[in-house]
C-alpha positions in Angstrom: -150.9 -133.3 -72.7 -151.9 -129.9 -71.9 -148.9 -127.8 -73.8 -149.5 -124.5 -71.5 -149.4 -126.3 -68.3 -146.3 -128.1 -69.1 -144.3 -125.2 -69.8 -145.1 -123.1 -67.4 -144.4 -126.1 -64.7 -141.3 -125.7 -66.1 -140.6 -122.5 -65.2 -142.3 -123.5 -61.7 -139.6 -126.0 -61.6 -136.7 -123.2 -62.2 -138.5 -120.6 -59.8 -139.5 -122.9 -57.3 -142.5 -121.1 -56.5 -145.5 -120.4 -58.4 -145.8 -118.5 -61.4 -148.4 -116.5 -62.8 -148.8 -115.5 -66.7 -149.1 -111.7 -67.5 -150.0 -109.8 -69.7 -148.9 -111.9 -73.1 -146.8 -114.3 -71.6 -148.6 -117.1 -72.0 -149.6 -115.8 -76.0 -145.7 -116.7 -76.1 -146.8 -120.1 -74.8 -149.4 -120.7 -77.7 -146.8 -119.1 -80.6 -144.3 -121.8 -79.3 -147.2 -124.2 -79.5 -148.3 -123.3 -83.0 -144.7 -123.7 -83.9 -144.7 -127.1 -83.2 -142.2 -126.4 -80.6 -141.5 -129.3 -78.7 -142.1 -129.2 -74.6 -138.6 -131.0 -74.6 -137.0 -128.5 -76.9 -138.6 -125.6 -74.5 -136.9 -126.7 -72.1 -133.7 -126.6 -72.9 -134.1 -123.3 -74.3 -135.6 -121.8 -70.9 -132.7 -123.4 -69.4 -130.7 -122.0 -71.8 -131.8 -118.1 -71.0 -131.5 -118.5 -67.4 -128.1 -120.0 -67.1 -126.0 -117.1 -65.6 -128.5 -115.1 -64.3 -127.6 -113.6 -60.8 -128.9 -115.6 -57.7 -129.1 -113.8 -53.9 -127.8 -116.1 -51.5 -130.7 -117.9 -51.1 -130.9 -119.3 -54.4 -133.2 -117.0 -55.8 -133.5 -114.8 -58.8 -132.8 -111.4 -59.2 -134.2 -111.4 -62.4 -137.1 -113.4 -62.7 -137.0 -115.6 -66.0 -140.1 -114.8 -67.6 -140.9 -116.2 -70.9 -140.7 -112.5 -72.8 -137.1 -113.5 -71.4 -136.8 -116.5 -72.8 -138.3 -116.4 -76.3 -135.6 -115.6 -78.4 -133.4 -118.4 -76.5 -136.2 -120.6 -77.9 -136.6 -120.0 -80.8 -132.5 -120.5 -81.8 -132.8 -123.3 -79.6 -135.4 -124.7 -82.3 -133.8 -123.3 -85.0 -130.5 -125.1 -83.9 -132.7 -128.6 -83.8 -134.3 -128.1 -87.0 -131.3 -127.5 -88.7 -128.7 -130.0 -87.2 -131.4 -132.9 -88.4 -130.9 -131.9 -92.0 -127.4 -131.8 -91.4 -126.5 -128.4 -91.8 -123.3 -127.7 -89.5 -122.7 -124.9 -86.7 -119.9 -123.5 -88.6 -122.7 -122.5 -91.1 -125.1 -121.1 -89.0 -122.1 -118.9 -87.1 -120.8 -117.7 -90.9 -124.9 -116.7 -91.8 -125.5 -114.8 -88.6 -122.5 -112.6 -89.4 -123.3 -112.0 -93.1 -123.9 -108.4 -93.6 -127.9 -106.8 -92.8 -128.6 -106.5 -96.3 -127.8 -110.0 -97.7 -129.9 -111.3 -94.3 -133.1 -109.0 -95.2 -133.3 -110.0 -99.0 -132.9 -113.8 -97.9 -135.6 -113.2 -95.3 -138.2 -111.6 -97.7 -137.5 -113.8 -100.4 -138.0 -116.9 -97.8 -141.5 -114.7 -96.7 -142.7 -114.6 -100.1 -141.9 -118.1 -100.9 -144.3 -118.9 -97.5 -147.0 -116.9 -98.5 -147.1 -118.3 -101.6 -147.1 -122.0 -100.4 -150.2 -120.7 -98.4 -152.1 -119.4 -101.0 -151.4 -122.8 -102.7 -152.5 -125.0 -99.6 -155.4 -122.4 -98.9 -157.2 -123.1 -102.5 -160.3 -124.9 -102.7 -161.3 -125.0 -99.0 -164.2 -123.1 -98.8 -164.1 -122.2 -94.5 -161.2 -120.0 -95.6 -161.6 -116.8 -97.8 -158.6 -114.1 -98.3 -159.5 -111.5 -100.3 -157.5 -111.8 -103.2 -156.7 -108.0 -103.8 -154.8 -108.4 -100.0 -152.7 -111.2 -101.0 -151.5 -109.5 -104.2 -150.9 -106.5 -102.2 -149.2 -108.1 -99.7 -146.3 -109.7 -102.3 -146.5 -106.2 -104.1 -145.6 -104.2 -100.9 -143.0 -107.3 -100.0 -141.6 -106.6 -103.4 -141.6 -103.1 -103.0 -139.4 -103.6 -99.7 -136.8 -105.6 -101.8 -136.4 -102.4 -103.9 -136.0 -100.2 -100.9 -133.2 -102.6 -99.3 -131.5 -102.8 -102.4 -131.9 -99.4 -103.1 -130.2 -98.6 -99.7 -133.5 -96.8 -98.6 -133.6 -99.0 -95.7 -130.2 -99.9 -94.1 -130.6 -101.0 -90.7 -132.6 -104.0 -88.5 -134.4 -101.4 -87.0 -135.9 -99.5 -89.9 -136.4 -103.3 -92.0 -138.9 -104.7 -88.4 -140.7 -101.3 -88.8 -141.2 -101.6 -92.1 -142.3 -105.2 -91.7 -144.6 -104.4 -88.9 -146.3 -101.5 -90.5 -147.4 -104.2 -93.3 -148.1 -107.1 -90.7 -150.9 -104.8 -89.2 -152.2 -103.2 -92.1 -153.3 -106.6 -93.6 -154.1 -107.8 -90.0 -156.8 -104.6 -90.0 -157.8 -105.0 -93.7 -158.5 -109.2 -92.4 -160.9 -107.5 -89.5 -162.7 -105.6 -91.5 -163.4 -108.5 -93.7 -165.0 -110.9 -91.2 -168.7 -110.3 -90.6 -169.7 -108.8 -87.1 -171.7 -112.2 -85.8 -168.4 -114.0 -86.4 -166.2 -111.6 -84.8 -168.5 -111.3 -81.7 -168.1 -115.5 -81.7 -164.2 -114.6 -81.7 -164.3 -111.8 -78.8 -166.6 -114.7 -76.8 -164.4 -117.5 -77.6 -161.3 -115.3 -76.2 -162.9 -113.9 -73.3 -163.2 -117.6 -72.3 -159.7 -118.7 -72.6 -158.9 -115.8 -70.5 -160.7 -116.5 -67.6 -158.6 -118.4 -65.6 -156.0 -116.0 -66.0 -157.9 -113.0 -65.4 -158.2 -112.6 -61.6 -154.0 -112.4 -61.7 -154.1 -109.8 -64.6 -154.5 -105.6 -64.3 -156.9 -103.9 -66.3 -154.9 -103.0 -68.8 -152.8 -106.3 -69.2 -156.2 -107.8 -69.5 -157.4 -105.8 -72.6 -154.0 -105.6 -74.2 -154.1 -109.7 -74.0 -157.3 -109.9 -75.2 -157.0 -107.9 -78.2 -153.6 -110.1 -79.2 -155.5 -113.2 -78.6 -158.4 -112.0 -80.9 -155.5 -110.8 -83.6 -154.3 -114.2 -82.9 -157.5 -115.8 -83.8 -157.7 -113.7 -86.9 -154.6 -115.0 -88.2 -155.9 -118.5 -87.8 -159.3 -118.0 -89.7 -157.1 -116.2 -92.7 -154.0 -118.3 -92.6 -151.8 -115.2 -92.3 -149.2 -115.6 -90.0 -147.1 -112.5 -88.8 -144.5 -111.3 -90.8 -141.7 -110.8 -88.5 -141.7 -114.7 -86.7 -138.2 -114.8 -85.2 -138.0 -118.3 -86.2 -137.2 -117.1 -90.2 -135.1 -114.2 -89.6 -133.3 -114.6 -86.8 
């Protein structure tokens, strides 16, 4: 089954009319893949999103239900799944979501670290994968460091916590492209370039090179192991 196809049939489906991927919607498409996302449970998520949305009188959308529009539906849609088969209970997910930003931020990170660490475990002793050691201690040190901060109330809010994590996601991410060797990053930019192809005659300039570059971060991540730090799917 071809994972990218089937979605965006669905979303055909709910349209009915064509759609076309831009810019990084279909990078969406391979993060839900990755995920392990089930087409099924995709699904029910888009359907999900667009329930509500205003029609004109001829059925159509007003707003068109792209899947930027539809990721975080997703995502709790998977969440909710993943959860109710280890049978934890809605009432439990409803009291967590309104626990206080702190408490949700020092679960998150201590969740993150536990990750990474279970990565750097796995990772050992398989030689087509090499992480410089001195980033993966400073990555925990700098997580660590953002504990302090949230407990010392030097970050209070959701919005100052993502910056934070995002400021450390791509300073690793640039530390990891510096470490891979220019023959194998060239390989990378190639293998990319390829993938885009069919997409690239419906895509502007600009979405084009913006996609590009996330798809060879993407890539990155994969050679590493080092998945972003802000996945919706641990803190949300």
């Amino acid at each position: 089954m071809d994972y990218i196809r089937e979605v965006e049939k669905i979303l055909i489906e709910k349209r009915n009319k064509g759609l076309m991927l831009f810019h990084k919607d279909w990078l969406i498409i391979e993060k839900w893949k990755a995920l392990g996302i089930p087409v099924k449970i995709v699904k029910e998520g888009i359907d999900s999103a667009i329930t509500g949305l205003n029609f004109s009188q001829k059925g159509e959308f007003y707003t068109v239900p792209t899947l930027a529009y539809c990721e975080k539906q997703v995502l709790k849609t998977w969440k909710d799944f993943k959860e109710s088969r280890v049978g934890r209970s809605r009432v439990c997910d409803e009291d967590k979501e309104k626990a206080p930003f702190p408490h949700r931020a020092l679960e998150y990170l201590d969740n993150l670290q536990r990750r990474i660490e279970r990565d750097i475990e796995t990772r050992k002793g398989k030689e087509s994968v090499v992480i410089p050691e001195d980033l993966e201690r400073k990555l925990l040190s700098n997580l660590k460091d953002l504990v302090k901060k949230i407990k010392n109330n030097e970050v209070e809010e959701e919005g100052e916590f993502e910056e934070e994590l995002k400021s450390l996601d791509v300073g690793i991410l640039n530390s990891l492209k510096q470490a891979i060797d220019e023959k194998k990053l060239s390989s990378f930019k190639n293998e990319c370039r390829k993938k885009l192809l069919p997409y690239r005659n419906r895509m502007e300039d600009k979405d084009y090179t913006e996609s590009l570059e996330a798809m060879l971060d993407q890539k990155i991540r994969q050679e590493f192991g080092f998945r972003n730090l802000s996945e919706e799917e641990f803190y949300w």
